[in-house]
mmCIF file of C-alpha atoms in Angstrom:
data_model
loop_
_atom_site.group_PDB
_atom_site.id
_atom_site.type_symbol
_atom_site.label_atom_id
_atom_site.label_comp_id
_atom_site.label_asym_id
_atom_site.label_seq_id
_atom_site.Cartn_x
_atom_site.Cartn_y
_atom_site.Cartn_z
ATOM 1 C CA UNK A 1199 -22.180 107.218 7.327
ATOM 2 C CA UNK A 1200 -25.843 107.944 6.779
ATOM 3 C CA UNK A 1201 -26.639 110.142 3.702
ATOM 4 C CA UNK A 1202 -29.554 112.503 3.761
ATOM 5 C CA UNK A 1203 -31.088 113.143 0.383
ATOM 6 C CA UNK A 1204 -31.730 116.741 -0.837
ATOM 7 C CA UNK A 1205 -33.472 118.509 -3.851
ATOM 8 C CA UNK A 1206 -31.056 116.785 -6.255
ATOM 9 C CA UNK A 1207 -32.974 113.503 -5.635
ATOM 10 C CA UNK A 1208 -35.870 113.263 -8.040
ATOM 11 C CA UNK A 1209 -37.617 110.173 -9.290
ATOM 12 C CA UNK A 1210 -40.646 109.226 -11.258
ATOM 13 C CA UNK A 1211 -42.189 106.160 -9.572
ATOM 14 C CA UNK A 1212 -44.773 103.964 -11.345
ATOM 15 C CA UNK A 1213 -45.286 101.691 -8.302
ATOM 16 C CA UNK A 1214 -42.957 101.433 -5.471
ATOM 17 C CA UNK A 1215 -42.151 102.416 -1.837
ATOM 18 C CA UNK A 1216 -39.607 104.682 -0.320
ATOM 19 C CA UNK A 1217 -38.319 105.193 3.223
ATOM 20 C CA UNK A 1218 -38.107 108.803 4.428
ATOM 21 C CA UNK A 1219 -35.732 108.896 7.189
ATOM 22 C CA UNK A 1220 -35.993 111.228 10.223
ATOM 23 C CA UNK A 1221 -34.355 114.405 9.318
ATOM 24 C CA UNK A 1222 -35.693 114.049 5.712
ATOM 25 C CA UNK A 1223 -38.676 115.525 3.906
ATOM 26 C CA UNK A 1224 -40.068 114.916 0.396
ATOM 27 C CA UNK A 1225 -42.887 116.166 -1.744
ATOM 28 C CA UNK A 1226 -44.983 113.975 -4.001
ATOM 29 C CA UNK A 1227 -46.934 114.946 -7.106
ATOM 30 C CA UNK A 1228 -49.741 112.747 -8.342
ATOM 31 C CA UNK A 1229 -51.130 112.467 -11.842
ATOM 32 C CA UNK A 1230 -53.123 115.659 -11.299
ATOM 33 C CA UNK A 1231 -50.097 117.598 -10.272
ATOM 34 C CA UNK A 1232 -51.190 117.930 -6.705
ATOM 35 C CA UNK A 1233 -48.468 118.105 -4.171
ATOM 36 C CA UNK A 1234 -48.157 116.433 -0.820
ATOM 37 C CA UNK A 1235 -45.423 116.957 1.754
ATOM 38 C CA UNK A 1236 -44.158 113.856 3.539
ATOM 39 C CA UNK A 1237 -41.963 114.291 6.658
ATOM 40 C CA UNK A 1238 -39.952 111.429 7.993
ATOM 41 C CA UNK A 1239 -39.510 109.020 9.539
ATOM 42 C CA UNK A 1240 -42.013 107.219 7.347
ATOM 43 C CA UNK A 1241 -42.428 104.284 4.950
ATOM 44 C CA UNK A 1242 -44.540 105.380 1.870
ATOM 45 C CA UNK A 1243 -45.965 103.665 -1.128
ATOM 46 C CA UNK A 1244 -46.065 105.623 -4.346
ATOM 47 C CA UNK A 1245 -48.128 105.007 -7.513
ATOM 48 C CA UNK A 1246 -47.625 106.855 -10.787
ATOM 49 C CA UNK A 1247 -46.046 109.702 -8.851
ATOM 50 C CA UNK A 1248 -43.073 112.095 -9.125
ATOM 51 C CA UNK A 1249 -41.102 112.555 -5.823
ATOM 52 C CA UNK A 1250 -38.488 115.015 -4.880
ATOM 53 C CA UNK A 1251 -36.687 115.380 -1.642
ATOM 54 C CA UNK A 1252 -36.308 118.689 0.038
ATOM 55 C CA UNK A 1253 -32.952 120.396 1.059
ATOM 56 C CA UNK A 1254 -32.719 121.115 4.857
ATOM 57 C CA UNK A 1255 -31.299 124.551 5.844
ATOM 58 C CA UNK A 1256 -29.898 125.244 9.268
ATOM 59 C CA UNK A 1257 -29.133 128.680 10.664
ATOM 60 C CA UNK A 1258 -27.043 128.753 13.899
ATOM 61 C CA UNK A 1259 -26.306 131.415 16.376
ATOM 62 C CA UNK A 1260 -25.271 134.602 14.640
ATOM 63 C CA UNK A 1261 -27.010 133.406 11.451
ATOM 64 C CA UNK A 1262 -30.279 133.789 9.667
ATOM 65 C CA UNK A 1263 -32.170 132.290 6.851
ATOM 66 C CA UNK A 1264 -33.231 134.496 3.912
ATOM 67 C CA UNK A 1265 -36.246 132.887 2.217
ATOM 68 C CA UNK A 1266 -37.623 134.139 -1.162
ATOM 69 C CA UNK A 1267 -41.001 132.749 -1.983
ATOM 70 C CA UNK A 1268 -42.544 132.003 -5.205
ATOM 71 C CA UNK A 1269 -44.754 134.970 -4.853
ATOM 72 C CA UNK A 1270 -41.613 137.242 -4.589
ATOM 73 C CA UNK A 1271 -42.023 138.013 -0.906
ATOM 74 C CA UNK A 1272 -38.991 137.669 1.259
ATOM 75 C CA UNK A 1273 -38.678 137.041 4.894
ATOM 76 C CA UNK A 1274 -35.857 136.334 7.441
ATOM 77 C CA UNK A 1275 -35.689 133.703 10.073
ATOM 78 C CA UNK A 1276 -33.205 134.310 12.826
ATOM 79 C CA UNK A 1277 -31.221 131.357 14.032
ATOM 80 C CA UNK A 1278 -31.043 128.994 15.638
ATOM 81 C CA UNK A 1279 -33.636 127.860 13.177
ATOM 82 C CA UNK A 1280 -34.078 124.961 10.620
ATOM 83 C CA UNK A 1281 -36.505 124.421 7.744
ATOM 84 C CA UNK A 1282 -36.995 122.448 4.469
ATOM 85 C CA UNK A 1283 -36.973 124.392 1.221
ATOM 86 C CA UNK A 1284 -40.384 123.577 -0.241
ATOM 87 C CA UNK A 1285 -40.081 123.874 -4.097
ATOM 88 C CA UNK A 1286 -43.827 124.799 -4.256
ATOM 89 C CA UNK A 1287 -43.657 127.677 -1.897
ATOM 90 C CA UNK A 1288 -39.899 128.655 -1.902
ATOM 91 C CA UNK A 1289 -37.820 130.000 -4.818
ATOM 92 C CA UNK A 1290 -34.545 130.207 -2.857
ATOM 93 C CA UNK A 1291 -33.258 129.805 0.664
ATOM 94 C CA UNK A 1292 -29.930 131.197 1.752
ATOM 95 C CA UNK A 1293 -27.978 130.910 5.085
ATOM 96 C CA UNK A 1294 -26.430 134.300 5.887
ATOM 97 C CA UNK A 1295 -24.251 135.539 8.750
ATOM 98 C CA UNK A 1296 -25.405 138.324 10.910
ATOM 99 C CA UNK A 1297 -23.438 141.566 10.761
ATOM 100 C CA UNK A 1298 -20.979 141.875 13.611
ATOM 101 C CA UNK A 1299 -20.159 145.479 14.438
ATOM 102 C CA UNK A 1300 -17.324 146.046 16.853
ATOM 103 C CA UNK A 1301 -16.711 148.932 19.181
ATOM 104 C CA UNK A 1302 -15.737 152.115 17.417
ATOM 105 C CA UNK A 1303 -17.429 150.833 14.232
ATOM 106 C CA UNK A 1304 -20.697 151.633 12.541
ATOM 107 C CA UNK A 1305 -22.710 150.439 9.581
ATOM 108 C CA UNK A 1306 -25.399 152.248 7.497
ATOM 109 C CA UNK A 1307 -28.726 150.425 6.986
ATOM 110 C CA UNK A 1308 -31.158 151.383 4.225
ATOM 111 C CA UNK A 1309 -34.815 150.372 4.348
ATOM 112 C CA UNK A 1310 -37.765 150.616 1.908
ATOM 113 C CA UNK A 1311 -41.373 151.044 3.243
ATOM 114 C CA UNK A 1312 -44.637 150.063 1.573
ATOM 115 C CA UNK A 1313 -44.611 153.322 -0.312
ATOM 116 C CA UNK A 1314 -41.249 152.479 -1.782
ATOM 117 C CA UNK A 1315 -39.662 155.307 0.152
ATOM 118 C CA UNK A 1316 -36.167 154.667 1.153
ATOM 119 C CA UNK A 1317 -34.575 155.761 4.411
ATOM 120 C CA UNK A 1318 -31.373 155.077 6.095
ATOM 121 C CA UNK A 1319 -30.104 154.815 9.658
ATOM 122 C CA UNK A 1320 -26.706 154.317 11.476
ATOM 123 C CA UNK A 1321 -26.147 151.300 13.600
ATOM 124 C CA UNK A 1322 -23.327 151.801 16.108
ATOM 125 C CA UNK A 1323 -21.216 148.957 17.535
ATOM 126 C CA UNK A 1324 -20.688 146.921 19.490
ATOM 127 C CA UNK A 1325 -23.681 144.795 18.288
ATOM 128 C CA UNK A 1326 -24.790 141.840 16.191
ATOM 129 C CA UNK A 1327 -27.207 143.115 13.583
ATOM 130 C CA UNK A 1328 -29.937 141.049 11.921
ATOM 131 C CA UNK A 1329 -31.511 142.899 9.115
ATOM 132 C CA UNK A 1330 -35.195 142.838 8.262
ATOM 133 C CA UNK A 1331 -36.439 141.617 4.861
ATOM 134 C CA UNK A 1332 -36.795 145.277 3.628
ATOM 135 C CA UNK A 1333 -33.418 146.379 4.793
ATOM 136 C CA UNK A 1334 -29.962 146.131 3.179
ATOM 137 C CA UNK A 1335 -26.409 147.058 4.205
ATOM 138 C CA UNK A 1336 -24.948 150.212 2.737
ATOM 139 C CA UNK A 1337 -21.748 149.761 0.727
ATOM 140 C CA UNK A 1338 -18.910 152.360 0.172
ATOM 141 C CA UNK A 1339 -16.471 152.781 -2.576
ATOM 142 C CA UNK A 1340 -13.590 155.067 -1.605
ATOM 143 C CA UNK A 1341 -10.136 156.096 -2.752
ATOM 144 C CA UNK A 1342 -7.512 153.597 -1.648
ATOM 145 C CA UNK A 1343 -3.684 153.423 -2.127
ATOM 146 C CA UNK A 1344 -2.188 151.763 -5.070
ATOM 147 C CA UNK A 1345 -0.513 148.471 -4.496
ATOM 148 C CA UNK A 1346 2.948 149.700 -5.206
ATOM 149 C CA UNK A 1347 2.924 151.817 -1.959
ATOM 150 C CA UNK A 1348 3.814 154.906 -3.844
ATOM 151 C CA UNK A 1349 1.543 157.234 -1.926
ATOM 152 C CA UNK A 1350 -0.817 157.475 -4.959
ATOM 153 C CA UNK A 1351 -4.528 156.689 -4.600
ATOM 154 C CA UNK A 1352 -7.037 154.969 -6.997
ATOM 155 C CA UNK A 1353 -10.695 155.934 -6.923
ATOM 156 C CA UNK A 1354 -13.305 153.297 -6.034
ATOM 157 C CA UNK A 1355 -10.759 150.763 -5.050
ATOM 158 C CA UNK A 1356 -11.616 150.353 -1.493
ATOM 159 C CA UNK A 1357 -15.048 148.590 -1.173
ATOM 160 C CA UNK A 1358 -16.370 148.009 2.372
ATOM 161 C CA UNK A 1359 -19.467 148.309 4.451
ATOM 162 C CA UNK A 1360 -18.203 148.901 8.008
ATOM 163 C CA UNK A 1361 -17.193 152.442 8.988
ATOM 164 C CA UNK A 1362 -14.186 152.943 11.483
ATOM 165 C CA UNK A 1363 -14.567 155.596 13.962
ATOM 166 C CA UNK A 1364 -10.949 155.297 15.112
ATOM 167 C CA UNK A 1365 -8.239 157.645 13.986
ATOM 168 C CA UNK A 1366 -6.586 156.684 10.737
ATOM 169 C CA UNK A 1367 -3.466 157.790 8.839
ATOM 170 C CA UNK A 1368 -3.280 158.520 5.055
ATOM 171 C CA UNK A 1369 0.240 158.565 3.447
ATOM 172 C CA UNK A 1370 -0.160 160.779 0.353
ATOM 173 C CA UNK A 1371 2.425 161.774 -2.247
ATOM 174 C CA UNK A 1372 1.556 164.995 -4.089
ATOM 175 C CA UNK A 1373 3.223 165.077 -7.531
ATOM 176 C CA UNK A 1374 3.809 167.850 -10.010
ATOM 177 C CA UNK A 1375 4.099 170.544 -7.299
ATOM 178 C CA UNK A 1376 5.815 173.570 -8.867
ATOM 179 C CA UNK A 1377 7.547 176.448 -6.988
ATOM 180 C CA UNK A 1378 7.725 180.079 -8.370
ATOM 181 C CA UNK A 1379 11.062 179.282 -9.937
ATOM 182 C CA UNK A 1380 9.636 176.305 -11.772
ATOM 183 C CA UNK A 1381 11.150 173.554 -9.709
ATOM 184 C CA UNK A 1382 9.008 170.416 -9.929
ATOM 185 C CA UNK A 1383 8.547 168.547 -6.623
ATOM 186 C CA UNK A 1384 6.769 165.581 -5.112
ATOM 187 C CA UNK A 1385 5.709 166.414 -1.577
ATOM 188 C CA UNK A 1386 4.997 163.571 0.950
ATOM 189 C CA UNK A 1387 2.492 163.993 3.718
ATOM 190 C CA UNK A 1388 0.848 161.845 6.493
ATOM 191 C CA UNK A 1389 -2.624 163.136 7.205
ATOM 192 C CA UNK A 1390 -4.123 161.800 10.512
ATOM 193 C CA UNK A 1391 -7.967 162.243 10.796
ATOM 194 C CA UNK A 1392 -10.963 160.732 12.357
ATOM 195 C CA UNK A 1393 -14.572 160.280 11.368
ATOM 196 C CA UNK A 1394 -16.848 162.077 13.881
ATOM 197 C CA UNK A 1395 -20.075 162.713 12.228
ATOM 198 C CA UNK A 1396 -21.412 159.906 10.050
ATOM 199 C CA UNK A 1397 -24.714 161.734 9.094
ATOM 200 C CA UNK A 1398 -22.780 164.819 7.889
ATOM 201 C CA UNK A 1399 -20.441 162.461 5.874
ATOM 202 C CA UNK A 1400 -23.367 160.617 4.274
ATOM 203 C CA UNK A 1401 -25.056 163.822 3.382
ATOM 204 C CA UNK A 1402 -22.006 165.736 1.934
ATOM 205 C CA UNK A 1403 -20.087 163.140 0.032
ATOM 206 C CA UNK A 1404 -19.786 159.660 -1.458
ATOM 207 C CA UNK A 1405 -16.056 159.515 -1.171
ATOM 208 C CA UNK A 1406 -14.632 161.558 1.761
ATOM 209 C CA UNK A 1407 -11.084 160.312 1.220
ATOM 210 C CA UNK A 1408 -11.082 161.741 -2.369
ATOM 211 C CA UNK A 1409 -12.187 165.064 -1.035
ATOM 212 C CA UNK A 1410 -9.518 165.069 1.614
ATOM 213 C CA UNK A 1411 -6.690 164.287 -0.796
ATOM 214 C CA UNK A 1412 -7.903 166.871 -3.343
ATOM 215 C CA UNK A 1413 -8.098 169.574 -0.705
ATOM 216 C CA UNK A 1414 -4.648 168.728 0.585
ATOM 217 C CA UNK A 1415 -3.232 168.736 -2.854
ATOM 218 C CA UNK A 1416 -4.741 172.204 -3.473
ATOM 219 C CA UNK A 1417 -3.256 173.578 -0.304
ATOM 220 C CA UNK A 1418 0.154 172.281 -1.019
ATOM 221 C CA UNK A 1419 0.158 173.668 -4.644
ATOM 222 C CA UNK A 1420 -0.924 177.025 -3.313
ATOM 223 C CA UNK A 1421 1.754 177.039 -0.603
ATOM 224 C CA UNK A 1422 4.599 176.214 -3.145
ATOM 225 C CA UNK A 1423 3.408 178.531 -5.975
ATOM 226 C CA UNK A 1424 4.334 181.673 -4.081
ATOM 227 C CA UNK A 1425 7.895 180.460 -3.035
ATOM 228 C CA UNK A 1426 11.082 179.709 -4.670
ATOM 229 C CA UNK A 1427 12.674 176.301 -4.019
ATOM 230 C CA UNK A 1428 15.092 177.760 -1.424
ATOM 231 C CA UNK A 1429 12.080 179.483 0.302
ATOM 232 C CA UNK A 1430 9.985 176.316 0.196
ATOM 233 C CA UNK A 1431 12.829 174.336 1.876
ATOM 234 C CA UNK A 1432 13.428 176.927 4.515
ATOM 235 C CA UNK A 1433 9.745 177.259 5.375
ATOM 236 C CA UNK A 1434 8.843 173.602 5.039
ATOM 237 C CA UNK A 1435 8.409 173.182 8.772
ATOM 238 C CA UNK A 1436 5.211 175.179 8.583
ATOM 239 C CA UNK A 1437 3.753 172.219 6.608
ATOM 240 C CA UNK A 1438 3.458 170.420 9.909
ATOM 241 C CA UNK A 1439 0.827 173.038 11.096
ATOM 242 C CA UNK A 1440 -2.818 172.953 10.213
ATOM 243 C CA UNK A 1441 -2.831 176.683 9.525
ATOM 244 C CA UNK A 1442 -1.206 176.020 6.109
ATOM 245 C CA UNK A 1443 -4.139 173.856 4.987
ATOM 246 C CA UNK A 1444 -7.333 176.082 5.003
ATOM 247 C CA UNK A 1445 -9.102 174.232 2.339
ATOM 248 C CA UNK A 1446 -8.302 170.899 3.819
ATOM 249 C CA UNK A 1447 -9.510 171.958 7.226
ATOM 250 C CA UNK A 1448 -12.738 173.465 5.783
ATOM 251 C CA UNK A 1449 -13.471 170.277 3.733
ATOM 252 C CA UNK A 1450 -12.801 167.972 6.702
ATOM 253 C CA UNK A 1451 -15.184 169.893 8.929
ATOM 254 C CA UNK A 1452 -17.855 170.037 6.174
ATOM 255 C CA UNK A 1453 -17.850 166.193 5.657
ATOM 256 C CA UNK A 1454 -17.777 165.266 9.352
ATOM 257 C CA UNK A 1455 -14.108 164.574 9.864
ATOM 258 C CA UNK A 1456 -11.799 165.809 12.613
ATOM 259 C CA UNK A 1457 -8.313 166.733 11.253
ATOM 260 C CA UNK A 1458 -5.885 165.672 14.038
ATOM 261 C CA UNK A 1459 -2.455 166.390 12.544
ATOM 262 C CA UNK A 1460 -0.461 166.649 9.414
ATOM 263 C CA UNK A 1461 3.132 165.429 9.246
ATOM 264 C CA UNK A 1462 5.408 166.735 6.488
ATOM 265 C CA UNK A 1463 7.742 163.924 5.351
ATOM 266 C CA UNK A 1464 9.897 165.860 2.980
ATOM 267 C CA UNK A 1465 10.030 166.213 -0.807
ATOM 268 C CA UNK A 1466 11.660 164.545 -3.817
ATOM 269 C CA UNK A 1467 12.586 165.500 -7.369
ATOM 270 C CA UNK A 1468 14.384 163.410 -9.980
ATOM 271 C CA UNK A 1469 16.021 166.556 -11.391
ATOM 272 C CA UNK A 1470 16.878 168.047 -7.981
ATOM 273 C CA UNK A 1471 17.911 164.622 -6.778
ATOM 274 C CA UNK A 1472 20.446 164.299 -9.638
ATOM 275 C CA UNK A 1473 21.864 167.736 -8.803
ATOM 276 C CA UNK A 1474 21.880 166.812 -5.149
ATOM 277 C CA UNK A 1475 23.639 163.557 -5.883
ATOM 278 C CA UNK A 1476 26.354 165.542 -7.899
ATOM 279 C CA UNK A 1477 26.721 168.088 -4.990
ATOM 280 C CA UNK A 1478 26.945 165.197 -2.501
ATOM 281 C CA UNK A 1479 29.559 163.452 -4.565
ATOM 282 C CA UNK A 1480 31.610 166.709 -4.800
ATOM 283 C CA UNK A 1481 31.213 167.382 -1.139
ATOM 284 C CA UNK A 1482 32.219 163.854 -0.360
ATOM 285 C CA UNK A 1483 35.283 164.149 -2.578
ATOM 286 C CA UNK A 1484 36.205 167.492 -0.951
ATOM 287 C CA UNK A 1485 35.630 165.959 2.465
ATOM 288 C CA UNK A 1486 37.889 163.011 1.645
ATOM 289 C CA UNK A 1487 40.616 165.409 0.216
ATOM 290 C CA UNK A 1488 40.299 167.509 3.400
ATOM 291 C CA UNK A 1489 40.645 164.420 5.584
ATOM 292 C CA UNK A 1490 43.666 163.254 3.580
ATOM 293 C CA UNK A 1491 45.260 166.695 3.898
ATOM 294 C CA UNK A 1492 44.518 166.789 7.517
ATOM 295 C CA UNK A 1493 46.134 163.382 7.947
ATOM 296 C CA UNK A 1494 49.152 164.552 6.007
ATOM 297 C CA UNK A 1495 49.408 167.589 8.195
ATOM 298 C CA UNK A 1496 48.957 165.507 11.259
ATOM 299 C CA UNK A 1497 51.771 163.147 10.072
ATOM 300 C CA UNK A 1498 54.042 166.090 9.425
ATOM 301 C CA UNK A 1499 53.291 167.622 12.719
ATOM 302 C CA UNK A 1500 54.057 164.262 14.353
ATOM 303 C CA UNK A 1501 57.373 163.971 12.401
ATOM 304 C CA UNK A 1502 58.238 167.449 13.301
ATOM 305 C CA UNK A 1503 57.330 166.854 17.028
ATOM 306 C CA UNK A 1504 59.464 163.682 16.964
ATOM 307 C CA UNK A 1505 62.444 165.413 15.403
ATOM 308 C CA UNK A 1506 62.100 168.228 17.944
ATOM 309 C CA UNK A 1507 62.051 165.605 20.748
ATOM 310 C CA UNK A 1508 65.046 163.898 19.245
ATOM 311 C CA UNK A 1509 66.861 167.239 19.078
ATOM 312 C CA UNK A 1510 66.024 168.057 22.671
ATOM 313 C CA UNK A 1511 67.316 164.654 23.641
ATOM 314 C CA UNK A 1512 70.559 165.197 21.754
ATOM 315 C CA UNK A 1513 71.026 168.554 23.256
ATOM 316 C CA UNK A 1514 70.481 167.185 26.755
ATOM 317 C CA UNK A 1515 72.971 164.467 25.951
ATOM 318 C CA UNK A 1516 75.526 166.979 24.664
ATOM 319 C CA UNK A 1517 74.874 169.199 27.725
ATOM 320 C CA UNK A 1518 75.405 166.243 30.086
ATOM 321 C CA UNK A 1519 78.544 165.284 28.197
ATOM 322 C CA UNK A 1520 79.940 168.874 28.516
ATOM 323 C CA UNK A 1521 78.916 168.924 32.068
ATOM 324 C CA UNK A 1522 80.594 165.593 32.659
ATOM 325 C CA UNK A 1523 83.715 166.820 30.956
ATOM 326 C CA UNK A 1524 83.848 169.991 32.953
ATOM 327 C CA UNK A 1525 83.356 167.812 36.024
ATOM 328 C CA UNK A 1526 86.232 165.661 35.119
ATOM 329 C CA UNK A 1527 88.455 168.707 34.407
ATOM 330 C CA UNK A 1528 87.387 170.098 37.744
ATOM 331 C CA UNK A 1529 88.262 166.930 39.400
ATOM 332 C CA UNK A 1530 91.699 166.776 37.545
ATOM 333 C CA UNK A 1531 92.441 170.373 38.454
ATOM 334 C CA UNK A 1532 91.431 169.806 42.055
ATOM 335 C CA UNK A 1533 93.680 166.746 42.155
ATOM 336 C CA UNK A 1534 96.718 168.682 40.801
ATOM 337 C CA UNK A 1535 96.086 171.544 43.131
ATOM 338 C CA UNK A 1536 95.951 169.174 45.846
ATOM 339 C CA UNK A 1537 99.182 167.599 44.823
ATOM 340 C CA UNK A 1538 100.884 170.995 44.379
ATOM 341 C CA UNK A 1539 99.678 171.963 47.845
ATOM 342 C CA UNK A 1540 101.047 168.802 49.157
ATOM 343 C CA UNK A 1541 104.489 169.286 47.573
ATOM 344 C CA UNK A 1542 104.594 172.905 48.861
ATOM 345 C CA UNK A 1543 103.715 171.707 52.258
ATOM 346 C CA UNK A 1544 106.489 169.196 52.012
ATOM 347 C CA UNK A 1545 108.999 171.837 50.904
ATOM 348 C CA UNK A 1546 108.021 174.170 53.590
ATOM 349 C CA UNK A 1547 108.289 171.417 56.098
ATOM 350 C CA UNK A 1548 111.725 170.594 54.750
ATOM 351 C CA UNK A 1549 112.875 174.226 54.950
ATOM 352 C CA UNK A 1550 111.469 174.490 58.430
ATOM 353 C CA UNK A 1551 113.461 171.347 59.393
ATOM 354 C CA UNK A 1552 116.573 172.741 57.940
ATOM 355 C CA UNK A 1553 116.030 176.112 59.594
ATOM 356 C CA UNK A 1554 115.383 174.405 62.901
ATOM 357 C CA UNK A 1555 118.530 172.348 62.537
ATOM 358 C CA UNK A 1556 120.487 175.532 61.768
ATOM 359 C CA UNK A 1557 119.101 177.219 64.791
ATOM 360 C CA UNK A 1558 120.028 174.192 66.917
ATOM 361 C CA UNK A 1559 123.422 174.297 65.416
ATOM 362 C CA UNK A 1560 123.864 178.047 66.096
ATOM 363 C CA UNK A 1561 122.439 177.531 69.518
ATOM 364 C CA UNK A 1562 125.131 174.794 70.132
ATOM 365 C CA UNK A 1563 127.842 177.184 68.871
ATOM 366 C CA UNK A 1564 126.635 179.999 71.048
ATOM 367 C CA UNK A 1565 126.544 177.667 74.029
ATOM 368 C CA UNK A 1566 130.134 176.781 73.376
ATOM 369 C CA UNK A 1567 131.144 180.391 73.465
ATOM 370 C CA UNK A 1568 131.355 181.055 69.733
ATOM 371 C CA UNK A 1569 130.557 184.519 68.662
ATOM 372 C CA UNK A 1570 127.673 183.990 66.223
ATOM 373 C CA UNK A 1571 128.149 187.436 64.485
ATOM 374 C CA UNK A 1572 131.684 186.714 63.585
ATOM 375 C CA UNK A 1573 130.786 183.216 62.518
ATOM 376 C CA UNK A 1574 127.923 184.289 60.359
ATOM 377 C CA UNK A 1575 130.096 187.055 58.750
ATOM 378 C CA UNK A 1576 132.875 184.741 58.099
ATOM 379 C CA UNK A 1577 130.524 182.175 56.658
ATOM 380 C CA UNK A 1578 128.934 184.753 54.363
ATOM 381 C CA UNK A 1579 132.374 186.022 53.264
ATOM 382 C CA UNK A 1580 133.367 182.438 52.408
ATOM 383 C CA UNK A 1581 130.213 182.013 50.364
ATOM 384 C CA UNK A 1582 130.813 185.261 48.463
ATOM 385 C CA UNK A 1583 134.331 184.178 47.606
ATOM 386 C CA UNK A 1584 133.223 180.879 46.411
ATOM 387 C CA UNK A 1585 130.791 182.631 44.150
ATOM 388 C CA UNK A 1586 133.400 184.861 42.815
ATOM 389 C CA UNK A 1587 135.744 181.987 42.249
ATOM 390 C CA UNK A 1588 133.076 180.083 40.552
ATOM 391 C CA UNK A 1589 132.231 183.060 38.304
ATOM 392 C CA UNK A 1590 135.907 183.575 37.540
ATOM 393 C CA UNK A 1591 136.257 179.925 36.451
ATOM 394 C CA UNK A 1592 133.381 180.189 34.149
ATOM 395 C CA UNK A 1593 134.849 183.287 32.451
#
């Protein structure tokens, strides 16, 4: 690997020679202190001389060289460009990057003329900006959030040079807000805004974010001071409207910002939070007790319903049993009645047979010339006598 010497290579040569490669350059001082620049490639003899190589500086695309001369003058060389830093002519050479400005971005450039008057101008993106020697980039120091993400802001924390023209959101927690009944709150907001007039902002303020936050704080304190905590909570939805923030709206317009929207994110308070936790614990306990009571009632209702169902089943069983018994008795009675009817029928048939036989007998007697009247009278008389004899015997 070929090494190229730079300004750190210095030698006192009594007599000798040096090779200056292509891409190198050196300067020689003789005994009288007169310099001479030697550009390679070259083979050079030196006698009682002091030599020093020069550093080569290269600026590519999107870069430039800032050259400060021994006379205090400064000039810029836009890349692509290369040069050797001559220690006789140049005090300092620096390679710097051009300023890239994207779309919806802007930078502020200050310049000083020959009369030492300073002016400024705004450069809008998209562009690649190369400053002139008498120009410099404006720098801003604004409020920025603390690292703990608590919604608190610190002055001069955000240091930058490129302005954004896109909408941005600020999460802000306003502490020590007191209501009319002396409740201390911390109100949380998200403020959405957009830089629309850079010249107005530069003219009116050095820290627009600080002004925005202070105005929002003043509006919130004014809003809460005339309300009790209950009134504040019930009317908190109004904090989502811009009409509640007159000072913030006026301040944003004055410094060149468009106020897009404000979102109220709620409030917090250690004291109220403790009371809220106690209330929540009590409510939770009551809710659990209600649920247990409801479960107990449901169980009792379930048991009662089951008992009622069992009673209904028992009643149905008893009713069916009674009905069955009645059916059996009815069947038994029907069977007895049928039996009795059959016996009576048989008796009647027997009597009818006897009567029929008697009639046949009488018909036979009559056909044989027997007087039936006399016969029947005689038979009846005989029967009565038999009855009388039987009765006498029993006496």
